[in-house]
């Protein structure tokens, strides 16, 4: 339900900006291929120098893969806010970016090769946390609600895909942990570094 301030701002023709971050925790032996999709999107984002079209395509691929892996969703969380000034929305996007980047295991480096004495087999993580931060104009109820519910979470990912195709996204950021091949995200690390997660 819109607040009276929202209604006044709409009547005066001001643009409504929404910034939200979605956390999705997946667990299981079959989730490792998701890391390939996430890393590919990250590499393409860096190579395109943050081109919104490339970021949007990457987001769609990530959301589709997450939807395909729905049976492995274990917990989720979301947060966000509404702004009437683009600068304020931008500041909040930066704040969420910084927080996501500082979370355990979400730092990504692409140029590391395998050392001469490193094993050729790597442990496969059983936990992955994906953090998606977006900013968009307008309203979207599927992204402005509690997403700690399977159906609500599914609807939110579909909403992100639609927002991309409608050209409404103004910022897209994706972080994930573990970000390095061979790293693991243990249950203890999950509890310590992602306390907001709510079981689905």
GROMACS .gro file of C-alpha atoms in nm:
model
  200
    1UNK     CA    1   0.000   0.000   0.000
    2UNK     CA    2   0.137   0.340  -0.096
    3UNK     CA    3   0.203   0.598   0.170
    4UNK     CA    4   0.051   0.945   0.152
    5UNK     CA    5   0.396   1.080   0.063
    6UNK     CA    6   0.414   0.839  -0.233
    7UNK     CA    7   0.075   0.957  -0.355
    8UNK     CA    8   0.173   1.325  -0.329
    9UNK     CA    9   0.500   1.264  -0.513
   10UNK     CA   10   0.314   1.079  -0.789
   11UNK     CA   11   0.063   1.362  -0.824
   12UNK     CA   12   0.346   1.611  -0.866
   13UNK     CA   13   0.500   1.396  -1.140
   14UNK     CA   14   0.814   1.292  -0.955
   15UNK     CA   15   0.993   0.975  -1.062
   16UNK     CA   16   0.983   0.688  -0.815
   17UNK     CA   17   1.306   0.488  -0.785
   18UNK     CA   18   1.320   0.150  -0.613
   19UNK     CA   19   1.644  -0.010  -0.502
   20UNK     CA   20   1.633  -0.367  -0.380
   21UNK     CA   21   1.869  -0.650  -0.298
   22UNK     CA   22   1.771  -1.016  -0.306
   23UNK     CA   23   1.967  -1.291  -0.133
   24UNK     CA   24   1.918  -1.650  -0.248
   25UNK     CA   25   2.092  -1.943  -0.080
   26UNK     CA   26   2.110  -2.269  -0.271
   27UNK     CA   27   2.240  -2.596  -0.132
   28UNK     CA   28   2.305  -2.935  -0.289
   29UNK     CA   29   2.547  -3.133  -0.499
   30UNK     CA   30   2.393  -3.024  -0.830
   31UNK     CA   31   2.435  -2.648  -0.789
   32UNK     CA   32   2.798  -2.613  -0.902
   33UNK     CA   33   2.705  -2.532  -1.268
   34UNK     CA   34   2.543  -2.212  -1.138
   35UNK     CA   35   2.893  -2.083  -1.060
   36UNK     CA   36   2.976  -2.110  -1.430
   37UNK     CA   37   2.676  -1.896  -1.524
   38UNK     CA   38   2.760  -1.642  -1.253
   39UNK     CA   39   3.127  -1.619  -1.349
   40UNK     CA   40   3.046  -1.590  -1.718
   41UNK     CA   41   2.807  -1.301  -1.647
   42UNK     CA   42   3.070  -1.135  -1.426
   43UNK     CA   43   3.340  -1.161  -1.692
   44UNK     CA   44   3.107  -1.023  -1.961
   45UNK     CA   45   3.007  -0.736  -1.730
   46UNK     CA   46   3.371  -0.641  -1.673
   47UNK     CA   47   3.462  -0.675  -2.041
   48UNK     CA   48   3.166  -0.458  -2.145
   49UNK     CA   49   3.265  -0.191  -1.892
   50UNK     CA   50   2.923  -0.211  -1.727
   51UNK     CA   51   2.709  -0.180  -2.040
   52UNK     CA   52   2.346  -0.205  -1.923
   53UNK     CA   53   2.241  -0.423  -2.215
   54UNK     CA   54   2.513  -0.677  -2.134
   55UNK     CA   55   2.436  -0.657  -1.761
   56UNK     CA   56   2.068  -0.712  -1.837
   57UNK     CA   57   2.138  -1.018  -2.051
   58UNK     CA   58   2.357  -1.157  -1.774
   59UNK     CA   59   2.084  -1.092  -1.517
   60UNK     CA   60   1.827  -1.273  -1.731
   61UNK     CA   61   2.058  -1.576  -1.766
   62UNK     CA   62   2.124  -1.580  -1.391
   63UNK     CA   63   1.756  -1.549  -1.302
   64UNK     CA   64   1.665  -1.824  -1.547
   65UNK     CA   65   1.931  -2.056  -1.404
   66UNK     CA   66   1.812  -1.980  -1.050
   67UNK     CA   67   1.456  -2.063  -1.155
   68UNK     CA   68   1.580  -2.390  -1.308
   69UNK     CA   69   1.746  -2.474  -0.974
   70UNK     CA   70   1.442  -2.390  -0.762
   71UNK     CA   71   1.447  -2.728  -0.586
   72UNK     CA   72   1.783  -2.632  -0.432
   73UNK     CA   73   1.667  -2.303  -0.280
   74UNK     CA   74   1.713  -2.323   0.096
   75UNK     CA   75   1.682  -1.969   0.229
   76UNK     CA   76   1.635  -1.614   0.110
   77UNK     CA   77   1.609  -1.253   0.219
   78UNK     CA   78   1.555  -0.915   0.065
   79UNK     CA   79   1.578  -0.548   0.149
   80UNK     CA   80   1.522  -0.223  -0.028
   81UNK     CA   81   1.386   0.127  -0.026
   82UNK     CA   82   1.200   0.382  -0.236
   83UNK     CA   83   1.355   0.713  -0.339
   84UNK     CA   84   1.229   1.022  -0.515
   85UNK     CA   85   1.575   1.154  -0.605
   86UNK     CA   86   1.802   0.967  -0.842
   87UNK     CA   87   2.110   1.070  -0.642
   88UNK     CA   88   1.970   0.915  -0.323
   89UNK     CA   89   1.890   0.593  -0.508
   90UNK     CA   90   2.244   0.591  -0.649
   91UNK     CA   91   2.393   0.635  -0.302
   92UNK     CA   92   2.191   0.340  -0.172
   93UNK     CA   93   2.299   0.123  -0.467
   94UNK     CA   94   2.660   0.206  -0.381
   95UNK     CA   95   2.599   0.122  -0.014
   96UNK     CA   96   2.450  -0.217  -0.103
   97UNK     CA   97   2.730  -0.283  -0.353
   98UNK     CA   98   2.993  -0.219  -0.087
   99UNK     CA   99   2.817  -0.440   0.164
  100UNK     CA  100   2.773  -0.725  -0.085
  101UNK     CA  101   3.136  -0.704  -0.197
  102UNK     CA  102   3.257  -0.728   0.163
  103UNK     CA  103   3.060  -1.043   0.239
  104UNK     CA  104   3.259  -1.361   0.286
  105UNK     CA  105   3.365  -1.524  -0.037
  106UNK     CA  106   3.211  -1.273  -0.277
  107UNK     CA  107   3.535  -1.125  -0.416
  108UNK     CA  108   3.598  -1.233  -0.775
  109UNK     CA  109   3.933  -1.254  -0.950
  110UNK     CA  110   3.953  -1.385  -1.304
  111UNK     CA  111   4.323  -1.401  -1.389
  112UNK     CA  112   4.449  -1.658  -1.144
  113UNK     CA  113   4.591  -1.967  -1.311
  114UNK     CA  114   4.645  -2.305  -1.155
  115UNK     CA  115   4.984  -2.325  -0.986
  116UNK     CA  116   5.233  -2.600  -1.063
  117UNK     CA  117   5.186  -2.769  -0.725
  118UNK     CA  118   4.810  -2.719  -0.697
  119UNK     CA  119   4.580  -3.020  -0.723
  120UNK     CA  120   4.384  -3.069  -1.044
  121UNK     CA  121   4.074  -3.171  -0.849
  122UNK     CA  122   3.892  -2.904  -0.657
  123UNK     CA  123   3.631  -2.935  -0.384
  124UNK     CA  124   3.277  -2.866  -0.498
  125UNK     CA  125   3.084  -2.629  -0.277
  126UNK     CA  126   2.746  -2.740  -0.147
  127UNK     CA  127   2.635  -2.384  -0.068
  128UNK     CA  128   2.604  -2.082  -0.295
  129UNK     CA  129   2.464  -1.742  -0.203
  130UNK     CA  130   2.362  -1.509  -0.485
  131UNK     CA  131   2.307  -1.140  -0.409
  132UNK     CA  132   2.121  -0.944  -0.677
  133UNK     CA  133   2.091  -0.567  -0.641
  134UNK     CA  134   1.883  -0.365  -0.885
  135UNK     CA  135   1.745  -0.016  -0.918
  136UNK     CA  136   1.441   0.055  -1.131
  137UNK     CA  137   1.186   0.324  -1.200
  138UNK     CA  138   0.822   0.288  -1.107
  139UNK     CA  139   0.656   0.021  -0.897
  140UNK     CA  140   0.672  -0.355  -0.895
  141UNK     CA  141   0.483  -0.531  -0.614
  142UNK     CA  142   0.665  -0.860  -0.676
  143UNK     CA  143   0.992  -0.693  -0.575
  144UNK     CA  144   0.851  -0.476  -0.297
  145UNK     CA  145   0.737  -0.751  -0.064
  146UNK     CA  146   0.884  -1.010   0.170
  147UNK     CA  147   1.057  -1.267  -0.051
  148UNK     CA  148   1.120  -1.530   0.217
  149UNK     CA  149   0.859  -1.749   0.049
  150UNK     CA  150   0.910  -1.984  -0.246
  151UNK     CA  151   0.634  -1.841  -0.465
  152UNK     CA  152   0.723  -1.480  -0.385
  153UNK     CA  153   1.088  -1.547  -0.464
  154UNK     CA  154   1.000  -1.715  -0.793
  155UNK     CA  155   0.777  -1.419  -0.885
  156UNK     CA  156   1.057  -1.174  -0.801
  157UNK     CA  157   1.304  -1.344  -1.036
  158UNK     CA  158   1.046  -1.341  -1.315
  159UNK     CA  159   0.983  -0.973  -1.238
  160UNK     CA  160   1.353  -0.896  -1.278
  161UNK     CA  161   1.351  -1.062  -1.620
  162UNK     CA  162   1.046  -0.858  -1.722
  163UNK     CA  163   1.194  -0.532  -1.593
  164UNK     CA  164   1.501  -0.591  -1.805
  165UNK     CA  165   1.297  -0.650  -2.120
  166UNK     CA  166   1.084  -0.344  -2.042
  167UNK     CA  167   1.398  -0.131  -2.012
  168UNK     CA  168   1.315  -0.013  -1.660
  169UNK     CA  169   1.635  -0.124  -1.483
  170UNK     CA  170   1.876   0.157  -1.398
  171UNK     CA  171   2.139  -0.043  -1.207
  172UNK     CA  172   2.227  -0.412  -1.191
  173UNK     CA  173   2.480  -0.575  -0.959
  174UNK     CA  174   2.533  -0.941  -0.887
  175UNK     CA  175   2.761  -1.080  -0.618
  176UNK     CA  176   2.794  -1.443  -0.523
  177UNK     CA  177   2.980  -1.662  -0.281
  178UNK     CA  178   3.194  -1.857  -0.318
  179UNK     CA  179   3.330  -1.658  -0.610
  180UNK     CA  180   3.655  -1.849  -0.654
  181UNK     CA  181   3.674  -2.191  -0.815
  182UNK     CA  182   3.759  -2.444  -0.546
  183UNK     CA  183   3.644  -2.226  -0.255
  184UNK     CA  184   3.376  -2.358  -0.026
  185UNK     CA  185   3.105  -2.181   0.170
  186UNK     CA  186   3.048  -2.384   0.485
  187UNK     CA  187   2.730  -2.384   0.690
  188UNK     CA  188   2.910  -2.195   0.969
  189UNK     CA  189   3.035  -1.927   0.726
  190UNK     CA  190   2.682  -1.900   0.590
  191UNK     CA  191   2.537  -1.832   0.936
  192UNK     CA  192   2.807  -1.580   1.029
  193UNK     CA  193   2.818  -1.383   0.705
  194UNK     CA  194   2.456  -1.401   0.589
  195UNK     CA  195   2.252  -1.373   0.909
  196UNK     CA  196   1.951  -1.221   0.732
  197UNK     CA  197   1.872  -1.542   0.543
  198UNK     CA  198   1.535  -1.695   0.632
  199UNK     CA  199   1.463  -2.064   0.560
  200UNK     CA  200   1.219  -2.121   0.275
   0.00000   0.00000   0.00000
